Structures are given as structure tokens and as C-alpha cells.
Tab-separated table of C-alpha atoms in Angstrom:
chain	number	residue	atom	x	y	z
A	1	UNK	CA	80.305	126.419	83.632
A	2	UNK	CA	83.137	124.655	85.446
A	3	UNK	CA	83.167	120.878	85.169
A	4	UNK	CA	84.723	118.305	87.426
A	5	UNK	CA	85.540	114.614	87.340
A	6	UNK	CA	84.063	111.978	89.600
A	7	UNK	CA	86.450	109.408	90.974
A	8	UNK	CA	85.342	105.829	90.484
A	9	UNK	CA	87.104	102.630	91.462
A	10	UNK	CA	87.050	98.955	90.705
A	11	UNK	CA	87.368	97.011	93.940
A	12	UNK	CA	88.655	93.777	92.383
A	13	UNK	CA	92.320	93.131	93.070
A	14	UNK	CA	94.670	95.941	92.079
A	15	UNK	CA	92.591	97.077	89.117
A	16	UNK	CA	92.117	100.830	89.243
A	17	UNK	CA	89.578	102.670	87.135
A	18	UNK	CA	89.835	106.436	87.049
A	19	UNK	CA	86.747	107.515	85.167
A	20	UNK	CA	86.507	111.211	84.405
A	21	UNK	CA	82.747	111.445	84.202
A	22	UNK	CA	81.599	114.994	83.476
A	23	UNK	CA	79.201	116.253	86.121
A	24	UNK	CA	77.373	119.541	86.587
A	25	UNK	CA	78.680	121.694	89.385
A	26	UNK	CA	75.491	122.104	91.384
A	27	UNK	CA	74.070	119.080	93.186
A	28	UNK	CA	72.772	119.259	96.755
A	29	UNK	CA	71.890	115.619	97.425
A	30	UNK	CA	75.366	114.614	98.618
A	31	UNK	CA	78.141	115.941	100.847
A	32	UNK	CA	81.093	116.400	98.539
A	33	UNK	CA	84.717	116.134	99.587
A	34	UNK	CA	87.624	116.720	97.232
A	35	UNK	CA	91.104	115.351	96.742
A	36	UNK	CA	94.155	117.207	95.445
A	37	UNK	CA	97.150	115.305	94.123
A	38	UNK	CA	99.452	115.149	91.105
A	39	UNK	CA	97.292	113.010	88.800
A	40	UNK	CA	99.886	112.726	86.042
A	41	UNK	CA	103.448	111.448	85.843
A	42	UNK	CA	105.637	109.832	88.449
A	43	UNK	CA	103.628	110.885	91.521
A	44	UNK	CA	100.158	109.736	90.463
A	45	UNK	CA	100.301	106.616	92.664
A	46	UNK	CA	100.167	108.904	95.683
A	47	UNK	CA	96.665	109.852	94.606
A	48	UNK	CA	95.610	106.271	93.958
A	49	UNK	CA	96.534	105.153	97.480
A	50	UNK	CA	94.698	108.073	99.061
A	51	UNK	CA	91.621	107.589	96.924
A	52	UNK	CA	91.430	103.922	97.827
A	53	UNK	CA	91.581	104.700	101.535
A	54	UNK	CA	89.037	107.495	101.234
A	55	UNK	CA	86.605	105.408	99.173
A	56	UNK	CA	86.719	102.612	101.739
A	57	UNK	CA	85.819	105.092	104.494
A	58	UNK	CA	83.094	106.654	102.334
A	59	UNK	CA	81.437	103.291	101.754
A	60	UNK	CA	81.469	102.559	105.486
A	61	UNK	CA	80.141	106.004	106.367
A	62	UNK	CA	77.382	105.881	103.755
A	63	UNK	CA	76.324	102.448	104.991
A	64	UNK	CA	76.006	103.969	108.463
A	65	UNK	CA	73.872	106.933	107.308
A	66	UNK	CA	76.332	109.375	105.759
A	67	UNK	CA	77.125	112.856	107.071
A	68	UNK	CA	74.264	114.891	108.505
A	69	UNK	CA	71.854	112.542	106.767
A	70	UNK	CA	73.463	112.789	103.316
A	71	UNK	CA	75.791	110.372	101.524
A	72	UNK	CA	79.429	111.296	100.984
A	73	UNK	CA	80.899	111.679	97.494
A	74	UNK	CA	84.564	111.992	96.476
A	75	UNK	CA	85.528	114.416	93.710
A	76	UNK	CA	88.747	115.345	91.994
A	77	UNK	CA	89.524	117.826	89.287
A	78	UNK	CA	91.189	117.083	85.986
A	79	UNK	CA	94.070	119.500	86.620
A	80	UNK	CA	96.595	118.028	89.041
A	81	UNK	CA	99.720	119.288	87.304
A	82	UNK	CA	102.397	121.553	88.768
A	83	UNK	CA	101.429	125.180	88.294
A	84	UNK	CA	97.702	124.335	88.236
A	85	UNK	CA	97.168	124.385	92.008
A	86	UNK	CA	94.835	127.406	92.036
A	87	UNK	CA	92.790	125.990	89.175
A	88	UNK	CA	92.650	122.598	90.864
A	89	UNK	CA	91.256	124.014	94.107
A	90	UNK	CA	88.882	126.384	92.282
A	91	UNK	CA	87.302	123.494	90.381
A	92	UNK	CA	86.705	121.613	93.613
A	93	UNK	CA	85.250	124.672	95.342
A	94	UNK	CA	82.985	125.446	92.373
A	95	UNK	CA	81.757	121.855	92.469
A	96	UNK	CA	80.631	122.403	96.053
A	97	UNK	CA	83.126	120.404	98.119
A	98	UNK	CA	82.999	121.168	101.834
A	99	UNK	CA	86.396	119.640	102.628
A	100	UNK	CA	89.478	118.603	100.683
A	101	UNK	CA	92.638	116.624	101.431
A	102	UNK	CA	95.829	115.660	99.641
A	103	UNK	CA	98.766	117.714	98.428
A	104	UNK	CA	100.593	118.759	95.266
A	105	UNK	CA	104.050	119.393	93.874
A	106	UNK	CA	103.696	122.929	95.240
A	107	UNK	CA	101.985	122.323	98.614
A	108	UNK	CA	102.072	125.939	99.756
A	109	UNK	CA	100.226	127.039	96.624
A	110	UNK	CA	97.507	124.435	97.097
A	111	UNK	CA	97.092	125.175	100.815
A	112	UNK	CA	96.977	128.928	100.156
A	113	UNK	CA	94.344	128.496	97.441
A	114	UNK	CA	92.225	126.417	99.825
A	115	UNK	CA	92.622	128.956	102.629
A	116	UNK	CA	91.686	131.850	100.347
A	117	UNK	CA	88.534	129.947	99.388
A	118	UNK	CA	87.713	129.337	103.075
A	119	UNK	CA	87.887	125.589	102.396
A	120	UNK	CA	88.731	123.121	105.170
A	121	UNK	CA	91.898	121.492	103.843
A	122	UNK	CA	94.182	118.712	105.111
A	123	UNK	CA	97.666	118.354	103.610
A	124	UNK	CA	98.549	114.650	103.769
A	125	UNK	CA	102.137	114.390	102.489
A	126	UNK	CA	105.492	114.345	104.303
A	127	UNK	CA	106.756	117.923	104.216
A	128	UNK	CA	109.322	120.354	105.549
A	129	UNK	CA	108.214	122.705	108.336
A	130	UNK	CA	109.027	125.630	106.060
A	131	UNK	CA	106.288	124.468	103.678
A	132	UNK	CA	103.539	125.045	106.225
A	133	UNK	CA	101.287	128.072	106.209
A	134	UNK	CA	99.323	129.210	109.234
A	135	UNK	CA	95.763	129.829	108.108
A	136	UNK	CA	92.479	129.111	109.958
A	137	UNK	CA	91.187	126.276	107.745
A	138	UNK	CA	94.455	124.502	106.784
A	139	UNK	CA	95.695	121.448	108.729
A	140	UNK	CA	98.734	119.178	108.314
A	141	UNK	CA	97.967	115.498	108.779
A	142	UNK	CA	101.413	114.015	108.112
A	143	UNK	CA	104.613	114.150	110.100
A	144	UNK	CA	107.258	116.571	108.868
A	145	UNK	CA	111.005	116.517	108.187
A	146	UNK	CA	111.800	117.861	111.656
A	147	UNK	CA	109.869	115.032	113.329
A	148	UNK	CA	111.460	112.399	111.072
A	149	UNK	CA	114.976	113.763	111.659
A	150	UNK	CA	114.590	113.956	115.415
A	151	UNK	CA	113.141	110.434	115.552
A	152	UNK	CA	116.008	109.093	113.435
A	153	UNK	CA	118.561	110.990	115.510
A	154	UNK	CA	117.519	109.160	118.686
A	155	UNK	CA	118.158	105.867	116.911
A	156	UNK	CA	121.300	106.908	115.005
A	157	UNK	CA	122.968	108.488	118.026
A	158	UNK	CA	122.390	105.338	120.036
A	159	UNK	CA	123.143	102.701	117.379
A	160	UNK	CA	125.384	104.428	114.818
A	161	UNK	CA	126.904	107.260	116.812
A	162	UNK	CA	130.422	108.241	115.800
A	163	UNK	CA	130.237	106.703	112.347
A	164	UNK	CA	131.121	108.721	109.266
A	165	UNK	CA	127.998	109.786	107.404
A	166	UNK	CA	127.409	110.929	103.829
A	167	UNK	CA	124.270	112.635	102.527
A	168	UNK	CA	122.841	112.213	99.016
A	169	UNK	CA	120.239	114.941	98.969
A	170	UNK	CA	117.592	116.186	96.570
A	171	UNK	CA	118.516	119.732	95.574
A	172	UNK	CA	115.146	121.094	96.618
A	173	UNK	CA	113.910	123.217	99.493
A	174	UNK	CA	112.510	120.166	101.244
A	175	UNK	CA	115.585	118.013	100.636
A	176	UNK	CA	118.092	120.585	101.825
A	177	UNK	CA	115.990	121.424	104.857
A	178	UNK	CA	115.621	117.757	105.826
A	179	UNK	CA	119.387	117.250	105.571
A	180	UNK	CA	120.091	120.339	107.640
A	181	UNK	CA	117.702	119.224	110.388
A	182	UNK	CA	119.134	115.685	110.483
A	183	UNK	CA	122.708	116.997	110.618
A	184	UNK	CA	121.709	119.217	113.538
A	185	UNK	CA	120.309	116.357	115.613
A	186	UNK	CA	123.016	113.790	114.721
A	187	UNK	CA	125.893	116.236	115.282
A	188	UNK	CA	127.167	115.762	111.710
A	189	UNK	CA	127.268	119.407	110.635
A	190	UNK	CA	130.940	119.332	109.599
A	191	UNK	CA	130.820	118.793	105.817
A	192	UNK	CA	134.560	118.131	105.697
A	193	UNK	CA	133.924	114.972	107.726
A	194	UNK	CA	130.357	114.083	106.797
A	195	UNK	CA	130.150	114.750	103.073
A	196	UNK	CA	127.324	115.625	100.725
A	197	UNK	CA	126.257	115.194	97.118
A	198	UNK	CA	123.245	116.994	95.652
A	199	UNK	CA	121.011	115.540	92.953
A	200	UNK	CA	118.775	117.617	90.730
A	201	UNK	CA	115.096	118.032	91.468
A	202	UNK	CA	112.870	117.069	89.864
A	203	UNK	CA	114.047	114.193	87.703
A	204	UNK	CA	117.568	113.269	88.868
A	205	UNK	CA	119.435	111.116	86.386
A	206	UNK	CA	120.761	107.686	87.193
A	207	UNK	CA	124.335	108.789	86.520
A	208	UNK	CA	124.012	111.404	89.273
A	209	UNK	CA	123.232	108.691	91.803
A	210	UNK	CA	126.095	106.528	90.540
A	211	UNK	CA	128.541	109.410	90.945
A	212	UNK	CA	127.155	110.293	94.382
A	213	UNK	CA	127.314	106.721	95.710
A	214	UNK	CA	130.841	106.271	94.373
A	215	UNK	CA	131.847	109.536	96.048
A	216	UNK	CA	130.442	108.292	99.356
A	217	UNK	CA	132.336	105.010	98.991
A	218	UNK	CA	135.617	106.734	98.108
A	219	UNK	CA	135.101	109.160	100.995
A	220	UNK	CA	135.060	106.256	103.444
A	221	UNK	CA	131.465	106.766	104.528
A	222	UNK	CA	129.946	104.171	106.845
A	223	UNK	CA	126.389	105.521	106.859
A	224	UNK	CA	124.672	106.726	103.681
A	225	UNK	CA	121.675	109.021	104.169
A	226	UNK	CA	119.319	109.193	101.196
A	227	UNK	CA	117.343	112.412	101.476
A	228	UNK	CA	115.161	111.455	98.536
A	229	UNK	CA	111.515	110.582	97.990
A	230	UNK	CA	109.349	108.403	95.785
A	231	UNK	CA	110.872	107.211	92.524
A	232	UNK	CA	114.090	109.104	93.277
A	233	UNK	CA	114.621	107.115	96.466
A	234	UNK	CA	113.887	103.875	94.601
A	235	UNK	CA	116.426	104.821	91.919
A	236	UNK	CA	119.103	105.554	94.542
A	237	UNK	CA	118.518	102.215	96.292
A	238	UNK	CA	118.762	100.370	92.975
A	239	UNK	CA	122.116	102.014	92.209
A	240	UNK	CA	123.506	101.080	95.631
A	241	UNK	CA	122.420	97.485	95.065
A	242	UNK	CA	123.943	97.364	91.570
A	243	UNK	CA	127.256	98.685	92.894
A	244	UNK	CA	127.317	95.942	95.514
A	245	UNK	CA	127.318	98.332	98.459
A	246	UNK	CA	124.075	97.301	100.148
A	247	UNK	CA	125.875	95.532	102.990
A	248	UNK	CA	129.022	97.701	103.019
A	249	UNK	CA	127.043	100.844	103.862
A	250	UNK	CA	124.354	101.315	106.468
A	251	UNK	CA	121.556	103.069	104.584
A	252	UNK	CA	119.189	105.592	106.153
A	253	UNK	CA	116.084	106.917	104.356
A	254	UNK	CA	114.195	109.589	106.346
A	255	UNK	CA	111.016	109.191	104.271
A	256	UNK	CA	110.057	105.644	103.275
A	257	UNK	CA	106.773	104.626	101.638
A	258	UNK	CA	105.185	101.310	100.755
A	259	UNK	CA	105.265	102.214	97.057
A	260	UNK	CA	109.063	102.599	97.213
A	261	UNK	CA	109.375	99.281	99.027
A	262	UNK	CA	107.322	97.570	96.352
A	263	UNK	CA	109.361	99.200	93.581
A	264	UNK	CA	112.747	97.991	94.853
A	265	UNK	CA	111.851	94.732	96.623
A	266	UNK	CA	113.143	92.992	99.714
A	267	UNK	CA	116.723	92.437	98.478
A	268	UNK	CA	117.390	96.174	98.362
A	269	UNK	CA	115.611	96.973	101.620
A	270	UNK	CA	117.313	94.580	104.014
A	271	UNK	CA	118.887	96.595	106.810
A	272	UNK	CA	117.660	99.973	105.508
A	273	UNK	CA	116.676	102.287	108.368
A	274	UNK	CA	113.699	104.582	107.810
A	275	UNK	CA	110.819	106.373	109.485
A	276	UNK	CA	107.091	105.949	108.918
A	277	UNK	CA	104.056	107.621	110.533
A	278	UNK	CA	102.038	104.382	110.252
A	279	UNK	CA	102.182	101.045	108.527
A	280	UNK	CA	100.105	97.930	108.624
A	281	UNK	CA	103.022	96.263	110.434
A	282	UNK	CA	102.845	99.000	113.078
A	283	UNK	CA	99.123	98.356	113.540
A	284	UNK	CA	99.772	94.636	113.934
A	285	UNK	CA	102.831	94.879	116.196
A	286	UNK	CA	101.313	97.483	118.508
A	287	UNK	CA	97.859	95.886	118.423
A	288	UNK	CA	96.008	98.982	117.271
A	289	UNK	CA	92.565	97.418	116.819
A	290	UNK	CA	91.157	99.956	114.370
A	291	UNK	CA	94.387	99.828	112.350
A	292	UNK	CA	94.194	96.049	112.117
A	293	UNK	CA	90.514	96.140	111.090
A	294	UNK	CA	91.249	98.781	108.446
A	295	UNK	CA	94.105	96.672	107.067
A	296	UNK	CA	91.891	93.598	106.830
A	297	UNK	CA	89.117	95.530	105.065
A	298	UNK	CA	91.601	97.146	102.673
A	299	UNK	CA	93.253	93.833	101.775
A	300	UNK	CA	89.870	92.201	101.261
A	301	UNK	CA	88.851	94.922	98.804
A	302	UNK	CA	92.073	95.724	96.956
A	303	UNK	CA	94.127	92.546	97.469
A	304	UNK	CA	97.131	94.575	98.584
A	305	UNK	CA	98.275	96.113	101.863
A	306	UNK	CA	97.443	99.748	102.648
A	307	UNK	CA	100.115	102.431	102.619
A	308	UNK	CA	100.427	105.168	105.223
A	309	UNK	CA	98.792	107.561	102.738
A	310	UNK	CA	95.803	105.249	102.338
A	311	UNK	CA	95.491	105.052	106.114
A	312	UNK	CA	95.723	108.842	106.464
A	313	UNK	CA	92.977	109.422	103.897
A	314	UNK	CA	90.737	106.793	105.505
A	315	UNK	CA	91.250	108.324	108.967
A	316	UNK	CA	90.640	111.884	107.771
A	317	UNK	CA	87.340	111.053	106.080
A	318	UNK	CA	86.058	109.324	109.209
A	319	UNK	CA	87.416	112.161	111.377
A	320	UNK	CA	85.592	114.710	109.230
A	321	UNK	CA	82.323	112.774	109.499
A	322	UNK	CA	82.518	112.598	113.301
A	323	UNK	CA	83.406	116.256	113.816
A	324	UNK	CA	80.701	117.404	111.378
A	325	UNK	CA	78.089	115.268	113.121
A	326	UNK	CA	79.092	116.625	116.528
A	327	UNK	CA	79.039	120.227	115.255
A	328	UNK	CA	75.857	119.777	113.224
A	329	UNK	CA	77.337	121.767	110.337
A	330	UNK	CA	79.722	121.605	107.386
A	331	UNK	CA	80.920	125.186	107.839
A	332	UNK	CA	84.712	125.227	107.441
A	333	UNK	CA	85.474	127.880	110.050
A	334	UNK	CA	83.262	126.209	112.645
A	335	UNK	CA	84.815	122.790	112.069
A	336	UNK	CA	88.336	124.204	112.059
A	337	UNK	CA	87.750	125.782	115.466
A	338	UNK	CA	86.511	122.460	116.827
A	339	UNK	CA	89.599	120.701	115.483
A	340	UNK	CA	92.113	123.039	117.136
A	341	UNK	CA	93.619	121.272	120.143
A	342	UNK	CA	91.439	118.202	119.588
A	343	UNK	CA	92.921	114.828	120.545
A	344	UNK	CA	91.649	111.866	118.562
A	345	UNK	CA	92.500	108.238	117.857
A	346	UNK	CA	92.589	107.055	114.259
A	347	UNK	CA	94.428	103.887	113.280
A	348	UNK	CA	97.204	104.113	115.862
A	349	UNK	CA	97.785	105.768	119.248
A	350	UNK	CA	96.181	109.152	120.049
A	351	UNK	CA	97.248	112.270	118.159
A	352	UNK	CA	96.157	115.892	118.328
A	353	UNK	CA	95.842	118.996	116.174
A	354	UNK	CA	98.177	121.653	117.565
A	355	UNK	CA	96.388	124.952	118.029
A	356	UNK	CA	98.870	127.479	116.681
A	357	UNK	CA	100.012	125.785	113.452
A	358	UNK	CA	97.479	122.952	112.987
A	359	UNK	CA	100.181	120.269	112.831
A	360	UNK	CA	99.174	116.721	113.756
A	361	UNK	CA	101.231	115.846	116.835
A	362	UNK	CA	101.750	112.109	116.471
A	363	UNK	CA	104.137	109.233	117.086
A	364	UNK	CA	106.756	108.387	114.468
A	365	UNK	CA	108.248	104.917	114.060
A	366	UNK	CA	111.745	103.791	113.112
A	367	UNK	CA	111.743	100.663	110.956
A	368	UNK	CA	114.436	98.504	109.399
A	369	UNK	CA	114.234	96.225	106.382
A	370	UNK	CA	113.827	92.504	107.030
A	371	UNK	CA	115.819	89.742	105.293
A	372	UNK	CA	114.253	88.590	102.039
A	373	UNK	CA	113.387	85.116	103.324
A	374	UNK	CA	111.260	86.632	106.091
A	375	UNK	CA	109.483	88.953	103.661
A	376	UNK	CA	108.627	86.037	101.368
A	377	UNK	CA	106.893	84.207	104.209
A	378	UNK	CA	104.008	86.693	104.287
A	379	UNK	CA	100.845	85.970	102.324
A	380	UNK	CA	101.266	89.092	100.155
A	381	UNK	CA	105.079	89.113	100.394
A	382	UNK	CA	105.035	92.712	101.599
A	383	UNK	CA	106.173	92.315	105.206
A	384	UNK	CA	109.221	94.455	104.433
A	385	UNK	CA	109.989	96.062	107.779
A	386	UNK	CA	110.178	95.451	111.475
A	387	UNK	CA	109.577	98.254	113.946
A	388	UNK	CA	112.623	98.992	116.113
A	389	UNK	CA	111.458	102.073	118.026
A	390	UNK	CA	108.881	104.815	118.252
A	391	UNK	CA	108.948	108.321	119.690
A	392	UNK	CA	105.909	110.201	120.988
A	393	UNK	CA	104.867	113.252	119.006
A	394	UNK	CA	105.202	115.646	121.941
A	395	UNK	CA	108.944	114.881	122.076
A	396	UNK	CA	109.746	115.333	118.390
A	397	UNK	CA	107.588	118.232	117.145
A	398	UNK	CA	109.238	121.629	116.738
A	399	UNK	CA	108.222	123.875	119.613
A	400	UNK	CA	106.301	127.092	119.091
A	401	UNK	CA	109.532	129.002	119.759
A	402	UNK	CA	111.430	126.897	117.194
A	403	UNK	CA	108.702	127.498	114.632
A	404	UNK	CA	108.701	131.233	115.299
A	405	UNK	CA	112.502	131.356	114.943
A	406	UNK	CA	112.456	128.977	111.929
A	407	UNK	CA	115.072	126.843	113.676
A	408	UNK	CA	115.356	124.507	110.683
A	409	UNK	CA	116.983	127.198	108.521
């Protein structure tokens, strides 16, 4: 008999308890939802943030009566490693989950496994459009590389247009695709002018970043684009700081997260230009009431600010509850049909699920790092960014024609 772990959390400060309690598969007294994520190694914090957001929503929903009269329960499997995507999803399905969210190091494999199992599944991580599959029960909750690049291009073309750019890019499908899209929209396709250095994926070494940054400096670059993610982005920013080039180069990071900001600190973030789909600063600056209330509840429970991933997980769990209640069922196909074309408001302005590819059409925000002294004034010393612009989702999503023609390739 398949076994699965139950996710438990301590809600005091930043203490996180991941208790793998062995449970039998069959239990009908709760509505089970699952989470997929890399639960080992350098990406495990992505799961922690999502679980925290989801558990906060679950507590609120259960206090209000649950889903179709039953309490919600969050499950995860014990196999979140690369190459275990099918096993991961199978364990969740065998445990009786009716919906799952998250991602993996091989997002297409996880989404395909969910689709084959007829499981309603929401991918929550920043991705390249080429990573999406079009299946009836699979939805994409995060913005993608095309949306980030187009949003950045509006800002770069206006504020940094004509400057010499250099790309330090993860040698991965997603990294190369993101660079190609950004070059397209910033008119920097000539590699003889706007250079490039590739770093291995996964696990780039520090010396690779040193060599790449020095190449950019010697090449006379004025703008340095870091097409990196997670710990790799943090490592690149640290190298730039150590080489004393933080102010000499304008730094652009298409995909910034709160965990990266925390890892490098305010000194290395000042002036960095990035995109985010949501942040607690966005909720505050744009006066999104539900976003502000979520932030306050999250800080009260975990004594730290929520990341965009935490906000996405929180929103999805509540969204699932509302759609299931309206439909009167947990059937994946029925709920997926109701979601197609649906406009909803989570923790920011309205967004919608596009019918043909199930992408969340949503606003994306350009942010820039604040000076250290301003960051230190905040109560949690995490007020890293100020919002400088935002672009509506309808303007920045790839069109149906562009998707059909795979315009990012």
C-alpha cells in the first residue's frame, strides 16, 4: 500500500517543522489537496513558502466550514527529487488528493503526470512558455519568461535604451529561452555588440560567475542581465558585489524572489532592476486590500513577510474552495471547465485563466532595489524594493498566434 506524508507546521516565528507522519491512503473525512516541489537540496525553500501560504488559507477555510462541508488537508509525498515526478504525483493521487499545486525541477513531467491522472493541477513557478503543456486539467498560475521579458523591455527601452548590454545566462532551456525573448524585445540580438556568457545548469561554480562578470566588464558593458534563478542568482549578485561593480553596472534580473533578496541583503540589491508577479510591497503601494490583509496575517503567524510563492499558494487554495463550492463538486474536469476564461481577484488586481492554454493573464511589476538605509527602516528590514511600473497582463502575454508559432524559439 502506498504511503504519504502529512505536512505539519509550527506557527511560531520562522520555525518550520516538516513531519513525515505515515498515513493510510484511504480517508474520506477530509478534502485532500497535494503539493509538489523539490523537497531536498537547494530548492526546498520554494516548498516551504508555498506550504506556509497554503496552510494559512486552509486554516481560514476550515474555520469558515471547509469545502463542501469537509475540512481541507494538505499532503505531500516523500519523493520530490528530480526524476521522481511520476512517482510524486502517483503518491498524491493514490492518497486521494482532488487538487495539487506546485512545480518541480522537471515541470513538464510533473504536469503531464497530473494530466494523465486526470488531476486538477496548478503549476506555480516562473517558467518559459516552452515548458507549458496544453491539457484539460493543467493550469499555470505564475507569469512566464515572455511576460517578464516584455515587461522589462518597456522599462529598459525607455530608461536604458541604447546602452550596451551583456547577458550571463543559465545554460538551460529556460535560461536560453528567457535571454532570447528579452533580446528580441530590447533589440539587443547582435551578440557582437551585446555579449553573452553561459553558466552551467544545475550547479554553476563561483569561478564561472567571476569569469563571466569580468568578461562583461572588459567588454565595456553598461547593463548586466542575470538570467539566473534562486541560489544561482544570489551567487552572481555576490560576485558582482565582491568585484566592486555594483554601481558601475546597471543590473537586471528578470526573475527576482524574496528568498534571493534575503540571501544577498540590501547592499547587493540597491539599484537592481527586476520583475515580480506580486510582493507585499505591491499590495501596500497599490492598496490591494486582500493582499494587505494576507500580509498582516502571514507576518503575525510566521514573523516574516510573505513571498510571491506564498501568496500564490494562498490564493490558489482559496480559489479552489470558491470554485468547488459554486460547482458543488470536486470533479477535476468539471472544475477545469469552470476555470477556463474565468476572471478572479486574488491578492492584487483581477486576473483570468486563458481558455486555450490555461495561462494566468496577470499584471507584472518592475521593481528596483532601495538604498540600504531605507531597507533598514522597516520593522522586519525586508522592504527591499520600490515599484517603478506595472504592465497589464493582456499587453504582455504571448498571443495565441505567437504560442502556435512558438515565437520564443
